[in-house]
Short mmCIF file of C-alpha atoms in Angstrom, two decimals:
data_model
loop_
_atom_site.label_atom_id
_atom_site.label_comp_id
_atom_site.label_asym_id
_atom_site.label_seq_id
_atom_site.Cartn_x
_atom_site.Cartn_y
_atom_site.Cartn_z
CA UNK A 1 89.17 102.56 46.19
CA UNK A 2 86.68 104.48 48.32
CA UNK A 3 87.77 106.34 51.40
CA UNK A 4 86.33 105.23 54.78
CA UNK A 5 83.62 107.50 56.08
CA UNK A 6 84.45 109.77 58.98
CA UNK A 7 82.59 109.08 62.17
CA UNK A 8 79.70 111.53 62.72
CA UNK A 9 80.29 114.08 65.50
CA UNK A 10 78.80 113.01 68.83
CA UNK A 11 76.55 115.34 70.79
CA UNK A 12 76.90 113.26 73.93
CA UNK A 13 78.58 114.96 76.91
CA UNK A 14 81.94 113.61 78.05
CA UNK A 15 81.77 110.81 80.62
CA UNK A 16 82.04 111.80 84.28
CA UNK A 17 85.44 111.51 85.95
CA UNK A 18 86.25 108.07 87.24
CA UNK A 19 86.13 107.93 91.07
CA UNK A 20 89.54 107.59 92.74
CA UNK A 21 88.97 104.07 94.03
CA UNK A 22 88.58 102.90 90.42
CA UNK A 23 91.74 104.68 89.29
CA UNK A 24 94.21 103.29 91.78
CA UNK A 25 96.70 102.42 89.06
CA UNK A 26 97.10 106.09 88.09
CA UNK A 27 99.63 108.33 89.75
CA UNK A 28 97.22 111.23 90.36
CA UNK A 29 93.47 111.31 90.90
CA UNK A 30 91.03 114.18 91.14
CA UNK A 31 88.87 114.18 94.25
CA UNK A 32 86.11 116.47 95.46
CA UNK A 33 86.69 117.79 98.97
CA UNK A 34 83.69 119.37 100.66
CA UNK A 35 84.10 122.22 103.15
CA UNK A 36 81.86 122.40 106.20
CA UNK A 37 78.91 120.69 104.52
CA UNK A 38 77.87 119.23 101.18
CA UNK A 39 76.94 122.61 99.67
CA UNK A 40 80.38 123.52 98.37
CA UNK A 41 83.54 121.72 97.42
CA UNK A 42 87.00 122.11 95.93
CA UNK A 43 88.72 119.70 93.56
CA UNK A 44 92.25 118.62 94.41
CA UNK A 45 94.75 116.16 92.98
CA UNK A 46 95.73 113.27 95.21
CA UNK A 47 98.74 111.07 94.59
CA UNK A 48 100.16 107.95 96.24
CA UNK A 49 102.09 110.03 98.80
CA UNK A 50 99.40 112.63 99.55
CA UNK A 51 98.47 112.86 103.22
CA UNK A 52 95.48 114.56 104.83
CA UNK A 53 97.28 117.73 105.89
CA UNK A 54 98.37 118.27 102.27
CA UNK A 55 94.72 118.45 101.18
CA UNK A 56 93.88 120.97 103.91
CA UNK A 57 96.75 123.16 102.72
CA UNK A 58 95.64 122.85 99.07
CA UNK A 59 92.09 123.98 99.85
CA UNK A 60 93.36 126.78 102.12
CA UNK A 61 95.61 128.05 99.31
CA UNK A 62 92.52 128.26 97.08
CA UNK A 63 90.79 130.44 99.68
CA UNK A 64 88.34 127.71 100.55
CA UNK A 65 88.69 128.03 104.32
CA UNK A 66 88.08 131.75 104.62
CA UNK A 67 85.04 133.30 106.33
CA UNK A 68 84.08 130.04 108.05
CA UNK A 69 83.24 130.23 111.73
CA UNK A 70 83.77 127.52 114.31
CA UNK A 71 86.08 126.37 117.05
CA UNK A 72 89.15 124.19 116.83
CA UNK A 73 91.53 123.56 113.96
CA UNK A 74 90.89 122.37 110.44
CA UNK A 75 91.00 118.64 109.76
CA UNK A 76 90.10 116.44 106.84
CA UNK A 77 87.28 114.00 107.65
CA UNK A 78 86.30 110.69 106.14
CA UNK A 79 82.51 110.76 105.63
CA UNK A 80 81.46 107.10 105.54
CA UNK A 81 77.91 107.62 104.34
CA UNK A 82 77.40 103.92 103.66
CA UNK A 83 77.53 103.36 107.43
CA UNK A 84 76.28 106.79 108.55
CA UNK A 85 79.43 107.83 110.42
CA UNK A 86 82.54 109.96 110.08
CA UNK A 87 85.98 110.36 111.61
CA UNK A 88 88.87 112.84 111.53
CA UNK A 89 91.75 111.77 109.29
CA UNK A 90 95.09 112.37 110.96
CA UNK A 91 97.36 114.77 109.15
CA UNK A 92 99.97 112.09 108.44
CA UNK A 93 97.54 109.47 107.06
CA UNK A 94 97.89 108.47 103.41
CA UNK A 95 94.63 109.10 101.57
CA UNK A 96 95.14 106.15 99.24
CA UNK A 97 94.81 103.93 102.33
CA UNK A 98 91.50 105.61 103.15
CA UNK A 99 90.19 105.10 99.61
CA UNK A 100 91.15 101.42 99.69
CA UNK A 101 88.56 100.72 102.39
CA UNK A 102 85.65 102.29 100.48
CA UNK A 103 82.97 100.22 98.79
CA UNK A 104 83.51 100.52 95.03
CA UNK A 105 79.88 99.62 94.26
CA UNK A 106 78.15 102.31 96.34
CA UNK A 107 80.49 105.26 95.76
CA UNK A 108 78.81 107.36 98.47
CA UNK A 109 81.78 108.10 100.73
CA UNK A 110 83.61 111.39 100.47
CA UNK A 111 86.08 113.77 102.12
CA UNK A 112 85.16 116.91 104.06
CA UNK A 113 87.14 119.60 105.85
CA UNK A 114 85.70 120.70 109.19
CA UNK A 115 86.82 122.48 112.32
CA UNK A 116 87.28 120.27 115.36
CA UNK A 117 88.80 120.40 118.82
CA UNK A 118 90.39 117.03 118.06
CA UNK A 119 92.88 118.70 115.73
CA UNK A 120 95.17 119.76 118.56
CA UNK A 121 94.90 116.36 120.27
CA UNK A 122 95.69 114.39 117.12
CA UNK A 123 98.70 116.41 116.05
CA UNK A 124 101.74 114.26 115.60
CA UNK A 125 103.67 116.43 118.05
CA UNK A 126 101.00 115.82 120.72
CA UNK A 127 100.94 112.03 120.55
CA UNK A 128 101.54 110.23 123.86
CA UNK A 129 104.65 108.21 124.54
CA UNK A 130 102.49 105.15 125.31
CA UNK A 131 99.14 103.90 124.11
CA UNK A 132 96.28 105.14 126.35
CA UNK A 133 94.09 102.97 128.58
CA UNK A 134 90.36 103.38 129.16
CA UNK A 135 87.59 101.26 130.70
CA UNK A 136 83.96 101.55 131.70
CA UNK A 137 80.40 100.35 131.15
CA UNK A 138 78.78 101.03 127.77
CA UNK A 139 75.65 100.03 125.88
CA UNK A 140 76.72 97.66 123.11
CA UNK A 141 74.56 96.97 120.05
CA UNK A 142 74.63 93.17 119.82
CA UNK A 143 72.33 93.29 116.79
CA UNK A 144 70.32 95.95 115.00
CA UNK A 145 68.19 97.74 117.60
CA UNK A 146 69.15 95.43 120.50
CA UNK A 147 71.48 96.81 123.18
CA UNK A 148 73.18 95.11 126.12
CA UNK A 149 75.17 96.63 128.94
CA UNK A 150 78.82 95.57 128.66
CA UNK A 151 82.18 96.35 130.25
CA UNK A 152 84.46 97.82 127.58
CA UNK A 153 88.20 98.03 128.09
CA UNK A 154 90.89 99.62 125.95
CA UNK A 155 94.37 98.29 126.63
CA UNK A 156 97.36 97.02 124.70
CA UNK A 157 96.07 98.76 121.53
CA UNK A 158 92.95 96.55 121.50
CA UNK A 159 89.34 96.52 122.73
CA UNK A 160 87.87 93.84 124.99
CA UNK A 161 84.26 93.20 126.04
CA UNK A 162 82.90 91.52 129.18
CA UNK A 163 79.55 91.28 130.96
CA UNK A 164 81.05 92.47 134.25
CA UNK A 165 84.06 94.47 135.32
CA UNK A 166 85.80 91.44 136.84
CA UNK A 167 86.70 90.36 133.31
CA UNK A 168 86.06 86.65 133.87
CA UNK A 169 84.11 86.26 130.61
CA UNK A 170 86.20 88.78 128.67
CA UNK A 171 86.32 88.43 124.89
CA UNK A 172 88.61 90.08 122.37
CA UNK A 173 86.71 92.53 120.17
CA UNK A 174 89.23 94.06 117.78
CA UNK A 175 92.75 95.41 117.38
CA UNK A 176 93.38 99.07 116.64
CA UNK A 177 96.00 97.99 114.15
CA UNK A 178 93.16 97.85 111.60
CA UNK A 179 90.18 99.48 113.40
CA UNK A 180 89.46 103.15 114.07
CA UNK A 181 86.96 105.28 116.01
CA UNK A 182 83.97 106.85 114.23
CA UNK A 183 81.24 109.20 115.37
CA UNK A 184 77.81 107.90 114.33
CA UNK A 185 75.96 110.64 112.43
CA UNK A 186 72.96 108.70 111.12
CA UNK A 187 69.81 108.79 113.25
CA UNK A 188 70.17 105.79 115.55
CA UNK A 189 67.76 104.48 118.17
CA UNK A 190 70.25 104.32 121.01
CA UNK A 191 69.70 104.24 124.79
CA UNK A 192 72.26 107.02 125.48
CA UNK A 193 72.77 110.43 123.85
CA UNK A 194 76.23 109.79 122.38
CA UNK A 195 76.80 107.01 119.83
CA UNK A 196 80.22 106.03 118.51
CA UNK A 197 81.66 103.06 116.68
CA UNK A 198 84.85 101.24 115.87
CA UNK A 199 85.03 100.20 112.23
CA UNK A 200 87.64 98.30 110.29
CA UNK A 201 89.94 100.30 108.05
CA UNK A 202 90.11 97.33 105.66
CA UNK A 203 87.65 96.65 102.88
CA UNK A 204 84.41 94.91 103.82
CA UNK A 205 85.14 92.15 101.32
CA UNK A 206 87.85 90.83 103.67
CA UNK A 207 85.24 89.84 106.27
CA UNK A 208 83.23 86.63 106.13
CA UNK A 209 80.90 87.90 108.88
CA UNK A 210 79.87 91.54 108.36
CA UNK A 211 78.98 91.80 112.06
CA UNK A 212 82.72 91.79 112.78
CA UNK A 213 83.30 94.81 110.53
CA UNK A 214 81.76 97.49 112.76
CA UNK A 215 80.87 97.67 116.48
CA UNK A 216 78.53 100.37 117.83
CA UNK A 217 78.35 101.75 121.38
CA UNK A 218 76.11 104.22 123.20
CA UNK A 219 77.16 106.24 126.27
CA UNK A 220 76.53 109.61 127.93
CA UNK A 221 77.90 112.65 126.04
CA UNK A 222 80.96 113.30 128.20
CA UNK A 223 81.95 109.63 128.32
CA UNK A 224 81.51 109.32 124.56
CA UNK A 225 83.91 112.16 123.87
CA UNK A 226 86.42 110.55 126.22
CA UNK A 227 86.14 107.17 124.47
CA UNK A 228 86.57 108.81 121.05
CA UNK A 229 89.72 110.64 122.13
CA UNK A 230 91.28 107.59 123.77
CA UNK A 231 90.60 105.24 120.85
CA UNK A 232 91.77 107.80 118.29
CA UNK A 233 94.99 108.33 120.23
CA UNK A 234 95.58 104.60 120.60
CA UNK A 235 95.11 104.17 116.87
CA UNK A 236 97.47 107.10 116.20
CA UNK A 237 100.10 105.48 118.40
CA UNK A 238 99.79 102.24 116.41
CA UNK A 239 100.05 104.03 113.06
CA UNK A 240 103.16 105.95 114.05
CA UNK A 241 104.94 102.97 115.56
CA UNK A 242 104.18 100.63 112.68
CA UNK A 243 105.00 103.22 110.06
CA UNK A 244 108.27 104.13 111.77
CA UNK A 245 109.45 100.53 111.60
CA UNK A 246 108.35 100.03 107.99
CA UNK A 247 109.72 103.35 106.79
CA UNK A 248 113.02 102.74 108.54
CA UNK A 249 113.38 99.57 106.51
CA UNK A 250 112.60 101.43 103.28
CA UNK A 251 115.05 104.26 103.89
CA UNK A 252 113.31 107.12 105.63
CA UNK A 253 110.31 108.51 107.49
CA UNK A 254 108.52 111.53 106.15
CA UNK A 255 104.92 112.50 106.77
CA UNK A 256 104.51 114.93 103.87
CA UNK A 257 103.67 114.60 100.23
CA UNK A 258 106.58 113.51 98.14
CA UNK A 259 107.90 111.09 100.74
CA UNK A 260 109.34 107.86 99.49
CA UNK A 261 106.74 105.77 101.28
CA UNK A 262 107.12 102.04 101.37
CA UNK A 263 109.59 101.32 98.65
CA UNK A 264 110.31 97.96 97.11
CA UNK A 265 113.78 96.75 97.95
CA UNK A 266 116.07 97.10 94.91
CA UNK A 267 117.06 93.94 93.13
CA UNK A 268 120.66 93.09 93.88
CA UNK A 269 122.93 92.44 90.97
CA UNK A 270 124.43 89.01 91.31
CA UNK A 271 128.23 88.70 90.85
CA UNK A 272 129.29 86.90 87.68
CA UNK A 273 129.73 83.19 88.15
CA UNK A 274 132.87 81.36 87.13
CA UNK A 275 132.43 79.15 84.12
CA UNK A 276 131.14 75.88 85.46
CA UNK A 277 130.27 72.74 83.55
CA UNK A 278 126.84 71.61 84.69
CA UNK A 279 127.01 68.25 82.85
CA UNK A 280 130.21 66.32 82.49
CA UNK A 281 131.32 66.10 78.88
CA UNK A 282 131.27 62.56 77.52
CA UNK A 283 134.58 60.79 77.10
CA UNK A 284 135.75 60.48 73.46
CA UNK A 285 136.41 56.81 74.11
CA UNK A 286 133.37 54.64 73.50
CA UNK A 287 134.60 51.69 75.59
CA UNK A 288 136.01 51.66 79.07
CA UNK A 289 139.80 51.81 79.39
CA UNK A 290 141.35 48.34 79.69
CA UNK A 291 138.58 46.74 77.67
CA UNK A 292 139.62 44.38 74.88
CA UNK A 293 137.31 46.26 72.53
CA UNK A 294 139.01 49.54 73.41
CA UNK A 295 142.32 48.26 72.05
CA UNK A 296 140.90 47.72 68.65
#
């Protein structure tokens, strides 16, 4: 009997690492984190309980944040290159939630650490006791390249649009329960110098109409920074309040890696049942009592 031939050695290089959004079933994933720009990066391991501030600490421990100039504190940013925009990721945000919103087909989004003045504003200790309110006129992109002046109002953790400030024709735009503020980085023909957006934190596949997935605004520079801060804070307030309730139900609230997160309720062991007869046992007598046939 002949022995099976051994497979010839392969000269092909090993396959590239699978992106994190395709490896959601694994406990740990490796993710590139760029620093300052796309010229250099560090590789870190991200697990189900890893939050943004954990990644900043990992890269800092590797010496990746040394000799970099700038103002403000370090924050991890979501770079949504498929839409040409980015946003700061709050220190207590779970990165697996960020990955879940990325398009698996394009694989162009990434993480980047940058200095920003928003770091101090978005600290958990600096969050307001109530969701902020903001209102004013903005230029709203109703369709690609077409802008209309609209009255935008932030209240009750949601955004509303109207043609005039009297609010008679007001329409609901989105809830900050699943939308967040983004700074538009891609070159955009906008009527004002500052362009920002609110984009859903869910996956695009959940939307029948893609026009409802992202809303873009254009305002003067100072007003744009104000809108970004207010919307980011309102979203932070929503995240903390919702997470506090959910974590309280699951047995704790912890914003660092290694926290229990949202745990499945344990299955309760049912007490033993007493022996019960589900079907009555048939009588040994074939005929009814008192029948003439039963006497035989």
